[in-house]
Amino acid sequence: MTRPEIQATDTWNSWLPFFSSNPNLFLQISQCTSWNEGIASPVLNVWRPGYFGVSLPRIGSDPIKLNGSNDLIVTLHGDDIMETLKAKGSGESNSQSTGSAVGIEITPHRFFRCRVCYCHRGTISLPIGELWSFTEIDGEHYQFKRVDDGVNKSVPTRSLVWQFCNSWAPPKDLPADLPFAVNRDARVCRINELGNDYEPRFGKSLAVMNREGCVLFDEVESKMAGIQSDAKQWLILLSALAIARYEGWLVN
């Protein structure tokens, strides 16, 4: 995944002189099947909620309220976001548009709270109604846990982590032909096989992200068998987007 540099565009006429009351386009995400084959047309649009925020309904649960300046909405490219939100609000859960809008809620740390102690960082809402909360553990990794009612508690918990590269040497299990250098700013996605926050056991790498907004992953479905999600590629991509937004890599 890569992020073209585009100027944020408000697609509706605002009745306020400086603020938009509607979601406005923030950036676009393009996908290519191989990093050396060039970039295809944009496939995802990323929106800011608007000055007064927006309520994004979820299937069978309370809506997600996106009010903060760091919060984001993601839709399939070409979808009308207002029609999508109207459809979700009407309960039409079978149409394609109702399953395409997802939310990312970011909770930035306050200046009087330690980044380690105040570890909650936000939530992501997947298009099929799954809700994942993410935390920061000791400045070592971000951990994403599913927190909605659809969790099967009889199955051992597996969480998704994005590990900090605290060494200039890239992890040995990453591909050798990556199109960018894996340095201290990189984040590597893995599964926490034990589900323990502070004594994790990391599995093999699933994806890698650099500071420029490039995310590479391959065959994640087969590698994520222990993750309780029916939208595994969405989970990889949106968790990366949430981290990039929280880290401040995506500027307004």
PDB file of C-alpha atoms in Angstrom:
ATOM      1  CA  MET A   1       0.000   0.000   0.000  1.00  0.00           C
ATOM      2  CA  THR A   2       1.212   3.472  -0.759  1.00  0.00           C
ATOM      3  CA  ARG A   3      -0.062   6.961  -0.049  1.00  0.00           C
ATOM      4  CA  PRO A   4      -0.116   9.474  -2.924  1.00  0.00           C
ATOM      5  CA  GLU A   5       0.481  13.067  -1.909  1.00  0.00           C
ATOM      6  CA  ILE A   6      -2.847  14.779  -2.561  1.00  0.00           C
ATOM      7  CA  GLN A   7      -4.365  17.923  -1.155  1.00  0.00           C
ATOM      8  CA  ALA A   8      -7.282  17.427   1.209  1.00  0.00           C
ATOM      9  CA  THR A   9     -10.482  18.317  -0.623  1.00  0.00           C
ATOM     10  CA  ASP A  10     -13.877  19.203   0.788  1.00  0.00           C
ATOM     11  CA  THR A  11     -16.457  17.691  -1.523  1.00  0.00           C
ATOM     12  CA  TRP A  12     -19.439  19.560  -0.065  1.00  0.00           C
ATOM     13  CA  ASN A  13     -20.237  23.239   0.278  1.00  0.00           C
ATOM     14  CA  SER A  14     -19.812  24.217   3.885  1.00  0.00           C
ATOM     15  CA  TRP A  15     -22.145  26.723   5.498  1.00  0.00           C
ATOM     16  CA  LEU A  16     -19.394  27.674   7.953  1.00  0.00           C
ATOM     17  CA  PRO A  17     -16.680  30.091   6.820  1.00  0.00           C
ATOM     18  CA  PHE A  18     -13.701  27.954   7.911  1.00  0.00           C
ATOM     19  CA  PHE A  19     -15.027  24.537   8.951  1.00  0.00           C
ATOM     20  CA  SER A  20     -16.708  21.715   7.098  1.00  0.00           C
ATOM     21  CA  SER A  21     -19.679  20.025   8.735  1.00  0.00           C
ATOM     22  CA  ASN A  22     -19.338  17.028   6.406  1.00  0.00           C
ATOM     23  CA  PRO A  23     -16.580  14.421   6.017  1.00  0.00           C
ATOM     24  CA  ASN A  24     -13.828  15.633   3.716  1.00  0.00           C
ATOM     25  CA  LEU A  25     -11.263  13.745   1.683  1.00  0.00           C
ATOM     26  CA  PHE A  26      -7.928  13.484   3.480  1.00  0.00           C
ATOM     27  CA  LEU A  27      -5.870  11.059   1.399  1.00  0.00           C
ATOM     28  CA  GLN A  28      -6.084   8.048  -0.886  1.00  0.00           C
ATOM     29  CA  ILE A  29      -4.490   4.621  -0.635  1.00  0.00           C
ATOM     30  CA  SER A  30      -3.400   2.764  -3.759  1.00  0.00           C
ATOM     31  CA  GLN A  31      -2.630  -0.920  -4.080  1.00  0.00           C
ATOM     32  CA  CYS A  32      -0.396  -2.875  -6.410  1.00  0.00           C
ATOM     33  CA  THR A  33      -0.022  -6.633  -6.598  1.00  0.00           C
ATOM     34  CA  SER A  34       3.769  -6.396  -6.574  1.00  0.00           C
ATOM     35  CA  TRP A  35       5.950  -3.518  -5.373  1.00  0.00           C
ATOM     36  CA  ASN A  36       7.920  -3.372  -8.635  1.00  0.00           C
ATOM     37  CA  GLU A  37       4.871  -3.288 -10.921  1.00  0.00           C
ATOM     38  CA  GLY A  38       3.882   0.317 -10.345  1.00  0.00           C
ATOM     39  CA  ILE A  39       0.814   1.793  -8.667  1.00  0.00           C
ATOM     40  CA  ALA A  40      -2.740   1.006  -9.683  1.00  0.00           C
ATOM     41  CA  SER A  41      -5.692   3.374  -9.397  1.00  0.00           C
ATOM     42  CA  PRO A  42      -6.675   4.458  -5.876  1.00  0.00           C
ATOM     43  CA  VAL A  43      -8.772   1.771  -4.195  1.00  0.00           C
ATOM     44  CA  LEU A  44      -9.479   3.370  -0.803  1.00  0.00           C
ATOM     45  CA  ASN A  45     -10.480   6.884   0.206  1.00  0.00           C
ATOM     46  CA  VAL A  46      -9.659   8.181   3.690  1.00  0.00           C
ATOM     47  CA  TRP A  47     -11.851  10.960   5.142  1.00  0.00           C
ATOM     48  CA  ARG A  48     -11.788  13.205   8.166  1.00  0.00           C
ATOM     49  CA  PRO A  49     -15.114  13.220  10.043  1.00  0.00           C
ATOM     50  CA  GLY A  50     -15.823  16.963   9.731  1.00  0.00           C
ATOM     51  CA  TYR A  51     -15.950  19.721  12.336  1.00  0.00           C
ATOM     52  CA  PHE A  52     -18.974  18.328  14.183  1.00  0.00           C
ATOM     53  CA  GLY A  53     -17.889  14.708  13.869  1.00  0.00           C
ATOM     54  CA  VAL A  54     -19.964  11.806  12.616  1.00  0.00           C
ATOM     55  CA  SER A  55     -21.630   8.757  14.111  1.00  0.00           C
ATOM     56  CA  LEU A  56     -20.705   5.578  12.256  1.00  0.00           C
ATOM     57  CA  PRO A  57     -23.232   2.797  13.013  1.00  0.00           C
ATOM     58  CA  ARG A  58     -21.977  -0.732  13.536  1.00  0.00           C
ATOM     59  CA  ILE A  59     -23.784  -3.976  12.865  1.00  0.00           C
ATOM     60  CA  GLY A  60     -25.576  -5.145  16.012  1.00  0.00           C
ATOM     61  CA  SER A  61     -23.867  -2.763  18.410  1.00  0.00           C
ATOM     62  CA  ASP A  62     -23.542   0.847  19.502  1.00  0.00           C
ATOM     63  CA  PRO A  63     -22.268   3.325  16.891  1.00  0.00           C
ATOM     64  CA  ILE A  64     -18.716   4.583  16.781  1.00  0.00           C
ATOM     65  CA  LYS A  65     -18.533   8.328  17.374  1.00  0.00           C
ATOM     66  CA  LEU A  66     -15.722   9.946  15.403  1.00  0.00           C
ATOM     67  CA  ASN A  67     -15.281  13.469  16.722  1.00  0.00           C
ATOM     68  CA  GLY A  68     -11.551  14.045  17.102  1.00  0.00           C
ATOM     69  CA  SER A  69      -9.270  15.740  14.612  1.00  0.00           C
ATOM     70  CA  ASN A  70      -7.205  12.544  14.418  1.00  0.00           C
ATOM     71  CA  ASP A  71     -10.150  10.250  13.669  1.00  0.00           C
ATOM     72  CA  LEU A  72     -10.591   8.804  10.181  1.00  0.00           C
ATOM     73  CA  ILE A  73     -13.228   7.137   7.999  1.00  0.00           C
ATOM     74  CA  VAL A  74     -12.209   4.732   5.223  1.00  0.00           C
ATOM     75  CA  THR A  75     -14.363   3.836   2.211  1.00  0.00           C
ATOM     76  CA  LEU A  76     -13.891   1.926  -0.994  1.00  0.00           C
ATOM     77  CA  HIS A  77     -12.852   4.208  -3.834  1.00  0.00           C
ATOM     78  CA  GLY A  78     -15.900   5.415  -5.739  1.00  0.00           C
ATOM     79  CA  ASP A  79     -18.347   4.951  -2.866  1.00  0.00           C
ATOM     80  CA  ASP A  80     -20.460   7.957  -1.915  1.00  0.00           C
ATOM     81  CA  ILE A  81     -19.680   8.384   1.764  1.00  0.00           C
ATOM     82  CA  MET A  82     -22.929  10.156   2.592  1.00  0.00           C
ATOM     83  CA  GLU A  83     -24.961   7.415   0.925  1.00  0.00           C
ATOM     84  CA  THR A  84     -22.889   4.845   2.790  1.00  0.00           C
ATOM     85  CA  LEU A  85     -23.549   6.477   6.154  1.00  0.00           C
ATOM     86  CA  LYS A  86     -27.256   6.838   5.386  1.00  0.00           C
ATOM     87  CA  ALA A  87     -27.473   3.178   4.409  1.00  0.00           C
ATOM     88  CA  LYS A  88     -25.663   2.082   7.576  1.00  0.00           C
ATOM     89  CA  GLY A  89     -27.956   4.236   9.675  1.00  0.00           C
ATOM     90  CA  SER A  90     -31.059   2.695   8.107  1.00  0.00           C
ATOM     91  CA  GLY A  91     -29.924  -0.815   9.056  1.00  0.00           C
ATOM     92  CA  GLU A  92     -29.501  -2.037   5.481  1.00  0.00           C
ATOM     93  CA  SER A  93     -26.681  -4.385   6.344  1.00  0.00           C
ATOM     94  CA  ASN A  94     -26.851  -6.463   3.155  1.00  0.00           C
ATOM     95  CA  SER A  95     -25.864  -3.828   0.606  1.00  0.00           C
ATOM     96  CA  GLN A  96     -22.286  -3.439  -0.520  1.00  0.00           C
ATOM     97  CA  SER A  97     -22.087   0.176   0.580  1.00  0.00           C
ATOM     98  CA  THR A  98     -22.984  -0.598   4.201  1.00  0.00           C
ATOM     99  CA  GLY A  99     -20.002  -2.884   4.522  1.00  0.00           C
ATOM    100  CA  SER A 100     -17.427  -0.532   3.074  1.00  0.00           C
ATOM    101  CA  ALA A 101     -17.262   2.341   5.568  1.00  0.00           C
ATOM    102  CA  VAL A 102     -15.034   1.786   8.571  1.00  0.00           C
ATOM    103  CA  GLY A 103     -13.850   4.019  11.378  1.00  0.00           C
ATOM    104  CA  ILE A 104     -10.537   4.694  13.086  1.00  0.00           C
ATOM    105  CA  GLU A 105     -10.717   6.460  16.447  1.00  0.00           C
ATOM    106  CA  ILE A 106      -7.401   7.779  17.761  1.00  0.00           C
ATOM    107  CA  THR A 107      -6.883   8.694  21.428  1.00  0.00           C
ATOM    108  CA  PRO A 108      -3.703  10.778  21.618  1.00  0.00           C
ATOM    109  CA  HIS A 109      -1.834  10.874  24.910  1.00  0.00           C
ATOM    110  CA  ARG A 110      -2.064  14.124  26.866  1.00  0.00           C
ATOM    111  CA  PHE A 111       1.039  16.051  27.847  1.00  0.00           C
ATOM    112  CA  PHE A 112       0.551  15.158  31.516  1.00  0.00           C
ATOM    113  CA  ARG A 113       0.263  11.413  30.859  1.00  0.00           C
ATOM    114  CA  CYS A 114       3.147   9.065  30.233  1.00  0.00           C
ATOM    115  CA  ARG A 115       3.156   7.323  26.858  1.00  0.00           C
ATOM    116  CA  VAL A 116       3.813   4.054  28.663  1.00  0.00           C
ATOM    117  CA  CYS A 117       1.344   4.346  31.554  1.00  0.00           C
ATOM    118  CA  TYR A 118      -1.536   5.712  29.494  1.00  0.00           C
ATOM    119  CA  CYS A 119      -1.352   2.918  26.989  1.00  0.00           C
ATOM    120  CA  HIS A 120      -4.783   3.031  25.282  1.00  0.00           C
ATOM    121  CA  ARG A 121      -4.357   4.505  21.814  1.00  0.00           C
ATOM    122  CA  GLY A 122      -7.713   4.028  20.086  1.00  0.00           C
ATOM    123  CA  THR A 123     -10.023   1.640  18.253  1.00  0.00           C
ATOM    124  CA  ILE A 124     -10.680   0.530  14.696  1.00  0.00           C
ATOM    125  CA  SER A 125     -14.054  -0.595  13.414  1.00  0.00           C
ATOM    126  CA  LEU A 126     -13.906  -3.091  10.548  1.00  0.00           C
ATOM    127  CA  PRO A 127     -16.534  -3.089   7.781  1.00  0.00           C
ATOM    128  CA  ILE A 128     -18.240  -6.262   9.024  1.00  0.00           C
ATOM    129  CA  GLY A 129     -18.868  -4.936  12.526  1.00  0.00           C
ATOM    130  CA  GLU A 130     -15.695  -6.076  14.281  1.00  0.00           C
ATOM    131  CA  LEU A 131     -14.205  -3.687  16.827  1.00  0.00           C
ATOM    132  CA  TRP A 132     -10.490  -3.794  17.702  1.00  0.00           C
ATOM    133  CA  SER A 133      -8.884  -1.784  20.483  1.00  0.00           C
ATOM    134  CA  PHE A 134      -5.189  -0.983  20.363  1.00  0.00           C
ATOM    135  CA  THR A 135      -2.699  -0.165  23.078  1.00  0.00           C
ATOM    136  CA  GLU A 136       0.973   0.740  23.267  1.00  0.00           C
ATOM    137  CA  ILE A 137       3.057  -1.622  25.375  1.00  0.00           C
ATOM    138  CA  ASP A 138       6.233  -0.150  26.912  1.00  0.00           C
ATOM    139  CA  GLY A 139       7.199   1.639  23.714  1.00  0.00           C
ATOM    140  CA  GLU A 140       7.951  -1.782  22.234  1.00  0.00           C
ATOM    141  CA  HIS A 141       4.851  -2.652  20.232  1.00  0.00           C
ATOM    142  CA  TYR A 142       1.235  -1.770  19.524  1.00  0.00           C
ATOM    143  CA  GLN A 143      -1.248  -4.498  20.296  1.00  0.00           C
ATOM    144  CA  PHE A 144      -4.683  -4.893  18.674  1.00  0.00           C
ATOM    145  CA  LYS A 145      -7.321  -6.962  20.485  1.00  0.00           C
ATOM    146  CA  ARG A 146     -10.846  -7.694  19.350  1.00  0.00           C
ATOM    147  CA  VAL A 147     -13.342  -6.317  21.881  1.00  0.00           C
ATOM    148  CA  ASP A 148     -16.811  -6.761  20.327  1.00  0.00           C
ATOM    149  CA  ASP A 149     -19.438  -9.317  21.273  1.00  0.00           C
ATOM    150  CA  GLY A 150     -18.465 -11.641  18.425  1.00  0.00           C
ATOM    151  CA  VAL A 151     -15.334 -12.890  20.187  1.00  0.00           C
ATOM    152  CA  ASN A 152     -15.337 -16.658  20.698  1.00  0.00           C
ATOM    153  CA  LYS A 153     -14.126 -16.932  24.293  1.00  0.00           C
ATOM    154  CA  SER A 154     -13.673 -20.693  24.050  1.00  0.00           C
ATOM    155  CA  VAL A 155     -10.810 -20.180  21.577  1.00  0.00           C
ATOM    156  CA  PRO A 156      -7.357 -19.058  22.859  1.00  0.00           C
ATOM    157  CA  THR A 157      -6.886 -15.304  22.441  1.00  0.00           C
ATOM    158  CA  ARG A 158      -4.557 -14.136  19.693  1.00  0.00           C
ATOM    159  CA  SER A 159      -3.774 -10.461  19.238  1.00  0.00           C
ATOM    160  CA  LEU A 160      -2.190  -8.593  16.359  1.00  0.00           C
ATOM    161  CA  VAL A 161       0.946  -6.580  17.133  1.00  0.00           C
ATOM    162  CA  TRP A 162       3.020  -4.009  15.274  1.00  0.00           C
ATOM    163  CA  GLN A 163       6.497  -4.309  16.705  1.00  0.00           C
ATOM    164  CA  PHE A 164       8.938  -1.400  16.964  1.00  0.00           C
ATOM    165  CA  CYS A 165      12.281  -1.969  15.259  1.00  0.00           C
ATOM    166  CA  ASN A 166      14.561  -0.920  18.094  1.00  0.00           C
ATOM    167  CA  SER A 167      17.633  -2.029  16.182  1.00  0.00           C
ATOM    168  CA  TRP A 168      19.033  -0.802  12.878  1.00  0.00           C
ATOM    169  CA  ALA A 169      19.341  -4.440  11.817  1.00  0.00           C
ATOM    170  CA  PRO A 170      16.090  -5.626  10.179  1.00  0.00           C
ATOM    171  CA  PRO A 171      14.429  -8.804  11.509  1.00  0.00           C
ATOM    172  CA  LYS A 172      15.820 -11.889   9.816  1.00  0.00           C
ATOM    173  CA  ASP A 173      12.441 -13.255   8.747  1.00  0.00           C
ATOM    174  CA  LEU A 174      11.621 -10.288   6.484  1.00  0.00           C
ATOM    175  CA  PRO A 175      11.997 -10.684   2.698  1.00  0.00           C
ATOM    176  CA  ALA A 176      15.402  -9.711   1.352  1.00  0.00           C
ATOM    177  CA  ASP A 177      14.007  -7.742  -1.613  1.00  0.00           C
ATOM    178  CA  LEU A 178      11.945  -5.107   0.210  1.00  0.00           C
ATOM    179  CA  PRO A 179      11.723  -1.811  -1.713  1.00  0.00           C
ATOM    180  CA  PHE A 180      12.676   0.241   1.352  1.00  0.00           C
ATOM    181  CA  ALA A 181      15.164   0.010   4.182  1.00  0.00           C
ATOM    182  CA  VAL A 182      13.860  -1.394   7.461  1.00  0.00           C
ATOM    183  CA  ASN A 183      15.264   1.012  10.046  1.00  0.00           C
ATOM    184  CA  ARG A 184      14.266   2.167  13.522  1.00  0.00           C
ATOM    185  CA  ASP A 185      11.180   3.934  12.155  1.00  0.00           C
ATOM    186  CA  ALA A 186       9.791   0.734  10.654  1.00  0.00           C
ATOM    187  CA  ARG A 187       6.977  -1.279  12.227  1.00  0.00           C
ATOM    188  CA  VAL A 188       6.688  -5.058  11.727  1.00  0.00           C
ATOM    189  CA  CYS A 189       3.334  -6.808  12.069  1.00  0.00           C
ATOM    190  CA  ARG A 190       3.150 -10.163  13.883  1.00  0.00           C
ATOM    191  CA  ILE A 191       0.766 -12.290  15.934  1.00  0.00           C
ATOM    192  CA  ASN A 192       1.091 -12.408  19.707  1.00  0.00           C
ATOM    193  CA  GLU A 193       0.568 -16.132  20.056  1.00  0.00           C
ATOM    194  CA  LEU A 194       0.188 -16.071  23.846  1.00  0.00           C
ATOM    195  CA  GLY A 195      -2.109 -13.073  24.061  1.00  0.00           C
ATOM    196  CA  ASN A 196      -0.194 -11.810  27.099  1.00  0.00           C
ATOM    197  CA  ASP A 197       0.430  -8.058  26.983  1.00  0.00           C
ATOM    198  CA  TYR A 198       3.759  -7.940  28.777  1.00  0.00           C
ATOM    199  CA  GLU A 199       5.183 -11.388  28.014  1.00  0.00           C
ATOM    200  CA  PRO A 200       4.351 -11.803  24.337  1.00  0.00           C
ATOM    201  CA  ARG A 201       5.505 -14.567  22.047  1.00  0.00           C
ATOM    202  CA  PHE A 202       5.760 -13.131  18.581  1.00  0.00           C
ATOM    203  CA  GLY A 203       5.061 -15.246  15.518  1.00  0.00           C
ATOM    204  CA  LYS A 204       6.466 -14.809  12.022  1.00  0.00           C
ATOM    205  CA  SER A 205       6.237 -11.437  10.287  1.00  0.00           C
ATOM    206  CA  LEU A 206       2.990 -10.713   8.452  1.00  0.00           C
ATOM    207  CA  ALA A 207       3.664  -7.214   7.144  1.00  0.00           C
ATOM    208  CA  VAL A 208       6.080  -4.308   7.400  1.00  0.00           C
ATOM    209  CA  MET A 209       5.433  -0.546   7.274  1.00  0.00           C
ATOM    210  CA  ASN A 210       7.843   2.353   6.839  1.00  0.00           C
ATOM    211  CA  ARG A 211       7.461   6.013   7.785  1.00  0.00           C
ATOM    212  CA  GLU A 212       6.513   7.032   4.240  1.00  0.00           C
ATOM    213  CA  GLY A 213       3.251   5.105   4.431  1.00  0.00           C
ATOM    214  CA  CYS A 214       4.217   2.012   2.459  1.00  0.00           C
ATOM    215  CA  VAL A 215       2.808  -1.251   3.824  1.00  0.00           C
ATOM    216  CA  LEU A 216       3.830  -4.603   2.382  1.00  0.00           C
ATOM    217  CA  PHE A 217       2.121  -7.881   3.155  1.00  0.00           C
ATOM    218  CA  ASP A 218       1.566 -11.184   1.371  1.00  0.00           C
ATOM    219  CA  GLU A 219      -0.490 -14.321   2.004  1.00  0.00           C
ATOM    220  CA  VAL A 220      -1.782 -13.005   5.315  1.00  0.00           C
ATOM    221  CA  GLU A 221      -4.883 -15.207   5.268  1.00  0.00           C
ATOM    222  CA  SER A 222      -2.829 -18.389   5.686  1.00  0.00           C
ATOM    223  CA  LYS A 223      -0.536 -16.834   8.312  1.00  0.00           C
ATOM    224  CA  MET A 224      -3.331 -15.408  10.498  1.00  0.00           C
ATOM    225  CA  ALA A 225      -5.247 -18.571  11.287  1.00  0.00           C
ATOM    226  CA  GLY A 226      -5.204 -17.789  15.008  1.00  0.00           C
ATOM    227  CA  ILE A 227      -6.714 -14.305  14.657  1.00  0.00           C
ATOM    228  CA  GLN A 228     -10.476 -14.104  15.242  1.00  0.00           C
ATOM    229  CA  SER A 229     -11.379 -11.907  12.282  1.00  0.00           C
ATOM    230  CA  ASP A 230     -13.320 -12.362   9.080  1.00  0.00           C
ATOM    231  CA  ALA A 231     -11.559  -9.379   7.474  1.00  0.00           C
ATOM    232  CA  LYS A 232      -7.876 -10.106   7.987  1.00  0.00           C
ATOM    233  CA  GLN A 233      -6.516  -7.925   5.175  1.00  0.00           C
ATOM    234  CA  TRP A 234      -8.673  -5.021   6.365  1.00  0.00           C
ATOM    235  CA  LEU A 235      -7.293  -5.572   9.860  1.00  0.00           C
ATOM    236  CA  ILE A 236      -3.679  -5.435   8.625  1.00  0.00           C
ATOM    237  CA  LEU A 237      -4.208  -2.305   6.547  1.00  0.00           C
ATOM    238  CA  LEU A 238      -6.372  -0.353   8.974  1.00  0.00           C
ATOM    239  CA  SER A 239      -4.194  -1.174  11.973  1.00  0.00           C
ATOM    240  CA  ALA A 240      -1.221   0.180  10.003  1.00  0.00           C
ATOM    241  CA  LEU A 241      -3.209   3.296   9.078  1.00  0.00           C
ATOM    242  CA  ALA A 242      -4.194   3.820  12.722  1.00  0.00           C
ATOM    243  CA  ILE A 243      -0.561   3.620  13.842  1.00  0.00           C
ATOM    244  CA  ALA A 244       0.632   5.967  11.099  1.00  0.00           C
ATOM    245  CA  ARG A 245      -2.052   8.445  12.122  1.00  0.00           C
ATOM    246  CA  TYR A 246      -1.226   8.157  15.804  1.00  0.00           C
ATOM    247  CA  GLU A 247       2.514   8.470  15.174  1.00  0.00           C
ATOM    248  CA  GLY A 248       1.908  11.706  13.253  1.00  0.00           C
ATOM    249  CA  TRP A 249       3.220  10.319   9.953  1.00  0.00           C
ATOM    250  CA  LEU A 250       0.022  11.470   8.228  1.00  0.00           C
ATOM    251  CA  VAL A 251      -0.070  15.238   8.535  1.00  0.00           C
ATOM    252  CA  ASN A 252      -3.167  17.375   8.020  1.00  0.00           C
TER     253      ASN A 252
END
